[in-house]
Amino acid sequence: MTEAYGVLVESARGHQRTLESKPRIRVGTAICGQAAGALEVLEALRREVARRGLDATVSEVGCLGLCYAEPLVDVQFPGESRMFYERVTPDKLPPLVEAHLVSTSIPMATLGAPGFPGIPDLYDLPMMLNQVRIALRNAGHIDPTDLYEYIAVGGYLALDKALSAMTPEAVLGEVTTSGLKGRGGAAFSTGTKWGFLKGSQAPEKYILCNAEEGDPGAFNDKGILESDPHTLIEGMILAGYATGATYGYVFIRHGHEGPIERTQRALEQAYEAGLLGRNILGSDFSFDAEVSLVGESYVSGEETALMEAIEGKRAMPRYRPPFPAAVGVWGKPSNINNIKTLAYVPQIVSNGGEWFAGIGVEGSAGTAILCLSGNILRPGMVEVPMGLSLRTVVEEMGGGDADRQGEVFADGRAPGWGAERRETGHGAGLQGDGRGRGHSGVGRDYRRRRGGMRGGHDAAAGGLLPVRVVWQVFPLPPRDHSSAGGPGADVPFRERAVRSGADA
Amino acid sequence: MTSEEQINIVIDDKRVQTRSGAVALEAAIEAGIYVPYLCYHPGMKPFAACRLCLVQEEVEVEVEQDGETVRQRQLRPATASCTLPVREGMVLRTATDNVRELQHGVMEMLISEHPHGCLTCHRVDLCGPTDICQRHVSVNDRCVTCPKNERCELKESVRFLGMDLNSPLSYKTRGLDLEVADPFYDLDYNLCIVCGRCVRVCDEVRGDSAITFVERAGRSLVGTSRGTSLLQSGCEFCGACIDVCPVGALVEREHKWDKAVRVERTVCSQCPVGCQLNLEVNKREKVIRAVPEIQAPANHGQACFRGKFGMEYVNHRDRLKRPLIRRDGELQETTWDEALGYIAERLREYKGEQFAAVASARSTNEAAYLLQKFTRTVMETNSVDMDSNGRPGLTRALSDTLGYAASTNSIWELEKAGCVLVVDANVTEEQNVVAVPVKKAVRAGTAKLIVIDAREVELTHYAHIWLRPRPDTTLHLLGGMLRYILDEALAEPGFIEERCEGLDELRTSLEVFDLDAVSRITGVEAERVREAATMFATTGPASILYALDNVPQEQQPMNVYAMTNLALVTGNVGRPSTGLYALHRGTNQQGALDVGCVPDLLPGYQQMDESPGQHAIQAVWGQRAPRTPGLGIRDALTAAQEGTIKSMLLLGDSIDYSSGELGDGYAALQKLEFLVVHDAFLGAAAQLADVVLPAATFAEEDGTYTNLERRVQLLKRVITARNSEAKPAWWLLSSLAHLMNAPGFEYSSPAEVFDEIAQVTPIYAGISHGRLVREAVVTLRPDPGNPQPTQMLYSDRVSQGIQWPCPDADGPATPMLYESGFPDDKANLMPLEAPAATQLTTDENPLLFVPGRVLAQWDREVEVIRTDGMNHIQREELLELHPQDAAALDLSQGDAVEVSGKGWHVSAAAYITEAAHPGVVSMTTLFGELAARLETSEDPDPMSKISGLRVCPVRVKKIAL
């Protein structure tokens, strides 16, 4: 452990002790919470606490993923578990505070609490049941605006480990071993991609983080930035260390105020703590990062268009070759990763590549971060191991279609979830075909449509769930026959989709 | 892409040799294999937007066949060839069924937003604008009513692909208004196919970014970023966007509908860059368009507002058609015989010191040579000069230090320079195309730009360091930089040791230029001078461009010495992308100097004393030149004023005698007893003449120009003016000499004149018209079996010119001087003398006025008003002045002031700032104003009347609003 990190950890622990000495009330104020009125709840809560003169800390946290339950408020007494209240409104607050904090009884049914006798466990909730939270491990638990809280839960430990005990090659090796593939949608091996940048001898190299996320219905990138921006920053620094890059850009879509503000604040804190800038944690390694905001256009999410945008130009894709690893932003070699990809990196470095490779299924290591939106019973953000069937996610975790007559759509340009009509009873594995582990919103259309998953236009006309056209859903691999079953299981998906369309 | 190596590929079974870093499309074009394309354009980065240039690569793969592995050739999916880098051994197919099918699909989409009723009709070549169309294609939508008809690349591509009637006739009409309010351009974005060439050329090549894409997705079009007029968006009206537009969207307003019957290539006569232009001529022998030649060595397909839109004077109806002779105080038409007879008779009276001759800035080498030969042998005086020679020191001083009186390197080497120093030069206006490689390199981030100029001109906006000294103190600044470089050991001792002499004297002379003193005198912070000196010395290779606009004439040679010293001590001479570029203004000033059209030198820079060269000239001429140097243009005008010169012969009148640089020229001309003017127009000087002879313009004569990089290029007769007796100068001078019974003027063509020049001018010895024609780059024209795509319409043999010295007929030219040494073995480091403080102001006009002109000022809004359908810039100009001066004039911020100089005045608002130098006021106007004025000017040749940005004394007074 470096000396500088030791100091940081000490301070973080001290900070944490202070926090834990008093009752804490957390309010989820990510965008999902805000949409449900979390800011009013927060204000009302602060007013209430002040009015009663309670000695309790009110803090904001990000998104726990239970977006359907927002605004989500939880109360935690020193040494006890958090107790969650769902769908809190300002008018419910005075009795809640009165009962739980003043008279310390539990006044109404709570959503759940981890390990609290007599109250359902949070992790037994259907939505939490199958989750393996790596990138989202801190989401909804720590205050995203507080660097010490992140450090107190092991933040920047991976960076410290890398800088003090690992060579850049070793970091790159762990990432390669982990089998991590790009979460932007192309599912290209991250280790290989970093290797390209590492191979370049240029003095200036860039790490770009793509948080443009213009896909309707998807909010997992924004969710990470709002809930745990430091995990991304740590991932970026590690990427810089592994590849020899010295500058990073987080590209966020203009107008996403919450993520922008929290990321910027996190960057400032990291600079103050010596985690960014010259000689990070007293090592020889230097890395700078900034947030880049450019105009709203869906195309800026394309990697080279994003580079044009960062350079202040009109976002238009460049042709390739040259590839970004040779000529990227400002004409310098660059590596661009999706935010989810980078968010995995700290845990991979901490726990080792083998650990990550052991999660998920062969060829698709790790977890998938999914957003459930649309006319689903429990919209939210989940992180599940690769290989879990989409049916499980949608039906069991998401609670299925709210009025029981919809279709499932996987959004995102290239994720290729093998989603299919429910009627065929053909559950599709999340591992997809090796291409399918992108960023993604998963949603349901509210009305029954003819001919199976036809796609975007009708859905857009329906006004609820923009969905792409059917040919973007890739054929399933014939590998997993046993679980597939049913007639025509070995027929490639697209054909089946077409065929069933014809049947109808 | 740095190291280029030869690569062999196969395209359509044809072996093609190309270079690494090239893309497949380039290789195909070079090999004469036509692949349709619309967004690619030579000289710009590929864009891959139109998706027409598809090819398929053929690869060998291993396949399993009946249990055996066999190798099989397979076609890979079609890909755009403009972004496909070539690889050794690559095999490409350009015309497979798959490619054609895809191209048809792509083209159908392209024309779905472009009127295409005619494009897809088999009668496209048969119908006229008024024919009744059985397909009901509106007259407005017909190809035949498009200004670009038959120059349209889209049409050619459709023809090539053979699109047929399958396409639906209706297309998505954008319904946009024609944009006609800006100068020179007519823009019809209804025809745009959004290939992006115009946007890219403006950004990548010209470095202006005046236009960009607007809107998104299906509504993407070209426009200015804020939807303003081009006048406001920083357009320099170079016309590059028009030249690359493949369709009728962007066209020149003048002669918009005229069809060319032939295209001839010649050299532009507007400035000394020597751009080769393809002039299009209509059936009435009018020059209707100028399109810069892509293969031309000096301009690489670029031109400027002067070359692109300044050719109209050739067609002007006010052109002189017949000689005029003064009878009873009136100029009356006469015949050439009578006029020449009269001149011959009269000139006999003025032989010797009473006569002086002046060549025009646009005179060809042949005309300038004959004029000096005529003056020296027939008129027996050395008083011959050229009218643009207001700054003889500019190039001449280079010969004192380096050897040759000429710029050292070629223009496009600037593209690869690491650092460019521009000293008192308004390059973007005066020698526009020279600025193109500079801007390109600066924007690409490969070059640093240092500008020393008191004026705000376009390049100051691109500069990494802009040093803004008091106008008359440039030399101190250069001396300060030089001293800092030597003191801080930033110089290249090896180069100095080996190739220069005079370092010690130079060091001694630099003692007065210590940075504190320099900073005090120039008003530039010492730190900035240090920064500039360090940048120049350490960021090689470095080039220097200078015009010394703000330096008094007598100080110019010393300034040139200072800059030569800078180049020498840093080793920036005789290497690629280094050297000095003297930016003089006369089109053929370099050539006129080379052929001896100056009062103190014979052709080829030979002295008048008993040198061997002088004897050679005597042998050819059969007569020797007078021994005493004659009078240059300034002195001749003074002498005319005083009455010692009584007669003059002027070729051309493009110079503005009233500009102040040459004193009151017209008054002097008025005093002459006998004045002959050979001019295309009845200009101010011609009106004073006794005999006026109609001159052929550059477009009507054969000959050569030598540009500022010493490149001798051929002019070609483009038109023969109808109903006109205008004659070129060489013919006039030969005939005149003949009438005066002088031998040695029997020429039948300019080529013969040039042969004589080559005889007497050693540096031209290996050059001839024949060689200039012969040594050309051959660009491929598609063979007759192929359709003729417009992309290659202008391609054939493009003469590259020859850069002197070229002493042998089969010897090489010299693109770069001093590569292997200096003519006098070593270069001279000239000691510098600090100039005595010059009094530039007068009691009457106590302040120095520094004008500036830029494309746009980013921090200031501009209002554009519409009058007569045209856009005009309207804004209140700001007069920058120092608080001290403001206090003396009792001015406060924003007060209305009137600035008046000699014969002009202008009003402005006072802008008081510490950044101004005390005693100096400055004002920066916009180029757009000038462009609008040029467009609406009634003058037959407005481009030649553009006033330079001269520093001059003025007075300022407060006026009531």
mmCIF file of N, CA and C in Angstrom, chain B residues 865-943:
data_model
loop_
_atom_site.group_PDB
_atom_site.id
_atom_site.type_symbol
_atom_site.label_atom_id
_atom_site.label_comp_id
_atom_site.label_asym_id
_atom_site.label_seq_id
_atom_site.Cartn_x
_atom_site.Cartn_y
_atom_site.Cartn_z
ATOM 1 N N ILE B 865 -26.984 44.356 -44.111
ATOM 2 C CA ILE B 865 -28.208 44.938 -44.645
ATOM 3 C C ILE B 865 -28.346 44.537 -46.104
ATOM 4 N N ARG B 866 -29.557 44.434 -46.541
ATOM 5 C CA ARG B 866 -29.868 44.051 -47.905
ATOM 6 C C ARG B 866 -30.179 45.308 -48.705
ATOM 7 N N THR B 867 -29.411 45.606 -49.703
ATOM 8 C CA THR B 867 -29.838 46.656 -50.621
ATOM 9 C C THR B 867 -29.653 46.129 -52.025
ATOM 10 N N ASP B 868 -30.608 46.395 -52.857
ATOM 11 C CA ASP B 868 -30.624 45.918 -54.239
ATOM 12 C C ASP B 868 -30.403 44.402 -54.294
ATOM 13 N N GLY B 869 -30.973 43.704 -53.345
ATOM 14 C CA GLY B 869 -30.839 42.252 -53.363
ATOM 15 C C GLY B 869 -29.476 41.747 -52.948
ATOM 16 N N MET B 870 -28.590 42.638 -52.571
ATOM 17 C CA MET B 870 -27.230 42.218 -52.194
ATOM 18 C C MET B 870 -27.024 42.433 -50.700
ATOM 19 N N ASN B 871 -26.190 41.603 -50.143
ATOM 20 C CA ASN B 871 -25.814 41.780 -48.749
ATOM 21 C C ASN B 871 -24.698 42.810 -48.636
ATOM 22 N N HIS B 872 -24.818 43.662 -47.629
ATOM 23 C CA HIS B 872 -23.724 44.593 -47.357
ATOM 24 C C HIS B 872 -23.461 44.602 -45.865
ATOM 25 N N ILE B 873 -22.208 44.605 -45.531
ATOM 26 C CA ILE B 873 -21.854 44.645 -44.110
ATOM 27 C C ILE B 873 -22.010 46.062 -43.596
ATOM 28 N N GLN B 874 -22.647 46.152 -42.462
ATOM 29 C CA GLN B 874 -22.725 47.470 -41.856
ATOM 30 C C GLN B 874 -22.337 47.329 -40.399
ATOM 31 N N ARG B 875 -21.315 48.014 -40.026
ATOM 32 C CA ARG B 875 -21.008 48.045 -38.602
ATOM 33 C C ARG B 875 -20.184 49.280 -38.323
ATOM 34 N N GLU B 876 -20.214 49.671 -37.073
ATOM 35 C CA GLU B 876 -19.441 50.827 -36.689
ATOM 36 C C GLU B 876 -18.009 50.366 -36.478
ATOM 37 N N GLU B 877 -17.079 50.987 -37.163
ATOM 38 C CA GLU B 877 -15.692 50.588 -36.987
ATOM 39 C C GLU B 877 -15.142 51.175 -35.697
ATOM 40 N N LEU B 878 -14.221 50.461 -35.119
ATOM 41 C CA LEU B 878 -13.596 50.933 -33.884
ATOM 42 C C LEU B 878 -12.200 51.454 -34.189
ATOM 43 N N LEU B 879 -11.878 52.583 -33.626
ATOM 44 C CA LEU B 879 -10.529 53.105 -33.773
ATOM 45 C C LEU B 879 -9.818 52.866 -32.442
ATOM 46 N N GLU B 880 -8.862 51.970 -32.470
ATOM 47 C CA GLU B 880 -8.128 51.680 -31.236
ATOM 48 C C GLU B 880 -7.106 52.765 -30.982
ATOM 49 N N LEU B 881 -7.077 53.289 -29.781
ATOM 50 C CA LEU B 881 -6.023 54.242 -29.465
ATOM 51 C C LEU B 881 -5.661 54.178 -27.990
ATOM 52 N N HIS B 882 -4.472 54.667 -27.701
ATOM 53 C CA HIS B 882 -3.928 54.581 -26.363
ATOM 54 C C HIS B 882 -4.578 55.647 -25.470
ATOM 55 N N PRO B 883 -4.752 55.338 -24.185
ATOM 56 C CA PRO B 883 -5.365 56.319 -23.276
ATOM 57 C C PRO B 883 -4.682 57.684 -23.327
ATOM 58 N N GLN B 884 -3.354 57.680 -23.470
ATOM 59 C CA GLN B 884 -2.614 58.941 -23.557
ATOM 60 C C GLN B 884 -3.132 59.819 -24.692
ATOM 61 N N ASP B 885 -3.217 59.197 -25.878
ATOM 62 C CA ASP B 885 -3.689 59.942 -27.043
ATOM 63 C C ASP B 885 -5.136 60.353 -26.861
ATOM 64 N N ALA B 886 -5.895 59.462 -26.245
ATOM 65 C CA ALA B 886 -7.307 59.760 -26.022
ATOM 66 C C ALA B 886 -7.435 60.974 -25.109
ATOM 67 N N ALA B 887 -6.601 61.006 -24.093
ATOM 68 C CA ALA B 887 -6.657 62.126 -23.166
ATOM 69 C C ALA B 887 -6.303 63.422 -23.887
ATOM 70 N N ALA B 888 -5.268 63.350 -24.724
ATOM 71 C CA ALA B 888 -4.843 64.548 -25.447
ATOM 72 C C ALA B 888 -5.950 65.050 -26.366
ATOM 73 N N LEU B 889 -6.750 64.121 -26.864
ATOM 74 C CA LEU B 889 -7.804 64.513 -27.797
ATOM 75 C C LEU B 889 -9.142 64.694 -27.085
ATOM 76 N N ASP B 890 -9.100 64.542 -25.747
ATOM 77 C CA ASP B 890 -10.300 64.684 -24.953
ATOM 78 C C ASP B 890 -11.384 63.693 -25.381
ATOM 79 N N LEU B 891 -10.964 62.461 -25.557
ATOM 80 C CA LEU B 891 -11.909 61.441 -26.006
ATOM 81 C C LEU B 891 -12.207 60.498 -24.860
ATOM 82 N N SER B 892 -13.432 60.042 -24.791
ATOM 83 C CA SER B 892 -13.704 58.948 -23.869
ATOM 84 C C SER B 892 -14.256 57.778 -24.667
ATOM 85 N N GLN B 893 -14.285 56.641 -23.990
ATOM 86 C CA GLN B 893 -14.647 55.382 -24.635
ATOM 87 C C GLN B 893 -15.937 55.525 -25.449
ATOM 88 N N GLY B 894 -15.885 55.141 -26.720
ATOM 89 C CA GLY B 894 -17.100 55.122 -27.528
ATOM 90 C C GLY B 894 -17.441 56.425 -28.228
ATOM 91 N N ASP B 895 -16.645 57.458 -28.006
ATOM 92 C CA ASP B 895 -16.910 58.720 -28.693
ATOM 93 C C ASP B 895 -16.777 58.550 -30.202
ATOM 94 N N ALA B 896 -17.567 59.297 -30.914
ATOM 95 C CA ALA B 896 -17.445 59.269 -32.375
ATOM 96 C C ALA B 896 -16.247 60.119 -32.792
ATOM 97 N N VAL B 897 -15.440 59.552 -33.667
ATOM 98 C CA VAL B 897 -14.261 60.299 -34.114
ATOM 99 C C VAL B 897 -14.188 60.268 -35.630
ATOM 100 N N GLU B 898 -13.457 61.216 -36.158
ATOM 101 C CA GLU B 898 -13.200 61.196 -37.587
ATOM 102 C C GLU B 898 -11.689 61.104 -37.785
ATOM 103 N N VAL B 899 -11.286 60.164 -38.598
ATOM 104 C CA VAL B 899 -9.872 59.993 -38.902
ATOM 105 C C VAL B 899 -9.661 60.551 -40.298
ATOM 106 N N SER B 900 -8.710 61.447 -40.453
ATOM 107 C CA SER B 900 -8.457 61.910 -41.811
ATOM 108 C C SER B 900 -6.983 61.861 -42.142
ATOM 109 N N GLY B 901 -6.718 61.346 -43.307
ATOM 110 C CA GLY B 901 -5.356 61.306 -43.823
ATOM 111 C C GLY B 901 -5.309 62.144 -45.075
ATOM 112 N N LYS B 902 -4.319 61.876 -45.895
ATOM 113 C CA LYS B 902 -4.169 62.669 -47.100
ATOM 114 C C LYS B 902 -5.239 62.277 -48.117
ATOM 115 N N GLY B 903 -6.243 63.118 -48.229
ATOM 116 C CA GLY B 903 -7.249 62.882 -49.254
ATOM 117 C C GLY B 903 -8.332 61.895 -48.890
ATOM 118 N N TRP B 904 -8.412 61.492 -47.653
ATOM 119 C CA TRP B 904 -9.510 60.596 -47.281
ATOM 120 C C TRP B 904 -9.880 60.827 -45.823
ATOM 121 N N HIS B 905 -11.074 60.445 -45.473
ATOM 122 C CA HIS B 905 -11.441 60.466 -44.058
ATOM 123 C C HIS B 905 -12.497 59.410 -43.807
ATOM 124 N N VAL B 906 -12.546 58.975 -42.577
ATOM 125 C CA VAL B 906 -13.472 57.915 -42.230
ATOM 126 C C VAL B 906 -13.878 58.124 -40.773
ATOM 127 N N SER B 907 -15.123 57.748 -40.447
ATOM 128 C CA SER B 907 -15.539 57.941 -39.058
ATOM 129 C C SER B 907 -15.607 56.592 -38.342
ATOM 130 N N ALA B 908 -15.452 56.669 -37.035
ATOM 131 C CA ALA B 908 -15.391 55.443 -36.251
ATOM 132 C C ALA B 908 -15.727 55.782 -34.809
ATOM 133 N N ALA B 909 -15.782 54.747 -33.988
ATOM 134 C CA ALA B 909 -15.984 54.960 -32.558
ATOM 135 C C ALA B 909 -14.646 54.743 -31.865
ATOM 136 N N ALA B 910 -14.344 55.581 -30.904
ATOM 137 C CA ALA B 910 -13.062 55.446 -30.212
ATOM 138 C C ALA B 910 -13.100 54.243 -29.283
ATOM 139 N N TYR B 911 -12.059 53.445 -29.353
ATOM 140 C CA TYR B 911 -11.922 52.314 -28.439
ATOM 141 C C TYR B 911 -10.583 52.471 -27.747
ATOM 142 N N ILE B 912 -10.646 52.879 -26.508
ATOM 143 C CA ILE B 912 -9.408 53.235 -25.811
ATOM 144 C C ILE B 912 -8.867 52.006 -25.097
ATOM 145 N N THR B 913 -7.645 51.660 -25.386
ATOM 146 C CA THR B 913 -7.080 50.448 -24.805
ATOM 147 C C THR B 913 -5.594 50.592 -24.565
ATOM 148 N N GLU B 914 -5.151 50.000 -23.469
ATOM 149 C CA GLU B 914 -3.728 50.006 -23.126
ATOM 150 C C GLU B 914 -2.911 49.206 -24.132
ATOM 151 N N ALA B 915 -3.594 48.346 -24.862
ATOM 152 C CA ALA B 915 -2.873 47.492 -25.795
ATOM 153 C C ALA B 915 -2.336 48.270 -26.993
ATOM 154 N N ALA B 916 -2.895 49.442 -27.232
ATOM 155 C CA ALA B 916 -2.417 50.236 -28.370
ATOM 156 C C ALA B 916 -1.101 50.912 -28.004
ATOM 157 N N HIS B 917 -0.303 51.182 -29.007
ATOM 158 C CA HIS B 917 0.928 51.934 -28.771
ATOM 159 C C HIS B 917 0.597 53.423 -28.745
ATOM 160 N N PRO B 918 1.232 54.180 -27.879
ATOM 161 C CA PRO B 918 0.992 55.616 -27.902
ATOM 162 C C PRO B 918 1.385 56.182 -29.264
ATOM 163 N N GLY B 919 0.585 57.048 -29.787
ATOM 164 C CA GLY B 919 0.900 57.663 -31.078
ATOM 165 C C GLY B 919 0.444 56.845 -32.272
ATOM 166 N N VAL B 920 -0.076 55.677 -31.988
ATOM 167 C CA VAL B 920 -0.505 54.821 -33.090
ATOM 168 C C VAL B 920 -1.992 54.522 -32.927
ATOM 169 N N VAL B 921 -2.754 54.712 -33.980
ATOM 170 C CA VAL B 921 -4.163 54.330 -33.932
ATOM 171 C C VAL B 921 -4.387 53.253 -34.981
ATOM 172 N N SER B 922 -5.301 52.369 -34.685
ATOM 173 C CA SER B 922 -5.498 51.304 -35.664
ATOM 174 C C SER B 922 -6.972 50.979 -35.815
ATOM 175 N N MET B 923 -7.271 50.409 -36.930
ATOM 176 C CA MET B 923 -8.661 50.103 -37.262
ATOM 177 C C MET B 923 -8.648 48.860 -38.138
ATOM 178 N N THR B 924 -9.541 47.944 -37.831
ATOM 179 C CA THR B 924 -9.588 46.705 -38.604
ATOM 180 C C THR B 924 -10.949 46.554 -39.244
ATOM 181 N N THR B 925 -10.942 46.496 -40.550
ATOM 182 C CA THR B 925 -12.201 46.325 -41.259
ATOM 183 C C THR B 925 -12.347 44.870 -41.688
ATOM 184 N N LEU B 926 -13.435 44.579 -42.338
ATOM 185 C CA LEU B 926 -13.696 43.192 -42.716
ATOM 186 C C LEU B 926 -13.501 42.985 -44.213
ATOM 187 N N PHE B 927 -12.988 41.823 -44.519
ATOM 188 C CA PHE B 927 -12.775 41.489 -45.916
ATOM 189 C C PHE B 927 -14.097 41.469 -46.685
ATOM 190 N N GLY B 928 -15.148 41.068 -45.997
ATOM 191 C CA GLY B 928 -16.450 40.976 -46.652
ATOM 192 C C GLY B 928 -16.873 42.292 -47.292
ATOM 193 N N GLU B 929 -16.546 43.397 -46.610
ATOM 194 C CA GLU B 929 -16.869 44.711 -47.167
ATOM 195 C C GLU B 929 -16.194 44.890 -48.515
ATOM 196 N N LEU B 930 -14.927 44.492 -48.529
ATOM 197 C CA LEU B 930 -14.155 44.623 -49.765
ATOM 198 C C LEU B 930 -14.760 43.754 -50.860
ATOM 199 N N ALA B 931 -15.129 42.539 -50.480
ATOM 200 C CA ALA B 931 -15.693 41.620 -51.470
ATOM 201 C C ALA B 931 -16.974 42.194 -52.062
ATOM 202 N N ALA B 932 -17.820 42.744 -51.184
ATOM 203 C CA ALA B 932 -19.080 43.312 -51.675
ATOM 204 C C ALA B 932 -18.804 44.488 -52.600
ATOM 205 N N ARG B 933 -17.753 45.248 -52.251
ATOM 206 C CA ARG B 933 -17.423 46.400 -53.079
ATOM 207 C C ARG B 933 -16.883 45.952 -54.440
ATOM 208 N N LEU B 934 -16.064 44.906 -54.409
ATOM 209 C CA LEU B 934 -15.511 44.402 -55.673
ATOM 210 C C LEU B 934 -16.615 43.911 -56.592
ATOM 211 N N GLU B 935 -17.590 43.266 -55.986
ATOM 212 C CA GLU B 935 -18.672 42.694 -56.773
ATOM 213 C C GLU B 935 -19.473 43.785 -57.482
ATOM 214 N N THR B 936 -19.681 44.899 -56.767
ATOM 215 C CA THR B 936 -20.553 45.928 -57.324
ATOM 216 C C THR B 936 -19.774 47.022 -58.045
ATOM 217 N N SER B 937 -18.457 46.890 -58.093
ATOM 218 C CA SER B 937 -17.648 47.964 -58.675
ATOM 219 C C SER B 937 -17.945 48.152 -60.160
ATOM 220 N N GLU B 938 -17.903 49.399 -60.567
ATOM 221 C CA GLU B 938 -18.103 49.720 -61.979
ATOM 222 C C GLU B 938 -16.777 49.693 -62.724
ATOM 223 N N ASP B 939 -15.695 49.625 -61.989
ATOM 224 C CA ASP B 939 -14.374 49.677 -62.609
ATOM 225 C C ASP B 939 -14.167 48.457 -63.503
ATOM 226 N N PRO B 940 -13.576 48.648 -64.668
ATOM 227 C CA PRO B 940 -13.374 47.488 -65.533
ATOM 228 C C PRO B 940 -12.433 46.443 -64.923
ATOM 229 N N ASP B 941 -11.517 46.844 -64.090
ATOM 230 C CA ASP B 941 -10.562 45.885 -63.517
ATOM 231 C C ASP B 941 -10.443 46.127 -62.018
ATOM 232 N N PRO B 942 -11.538 45.888 -61.273
ATOM 233 C CA PRO B 942 -11.533 46.282 -59.858
ATOM 234 C C PRO B 942 -10.463 45.563 -59.034
ATOM 235 N N MET B 943 -10.136 44.320 -59.409
ATOM 236 C CA MET B 943 -9.216 43.535 -58.581
ATOM 237 C C MET B 943 -7.831 44.181 -58.491
#
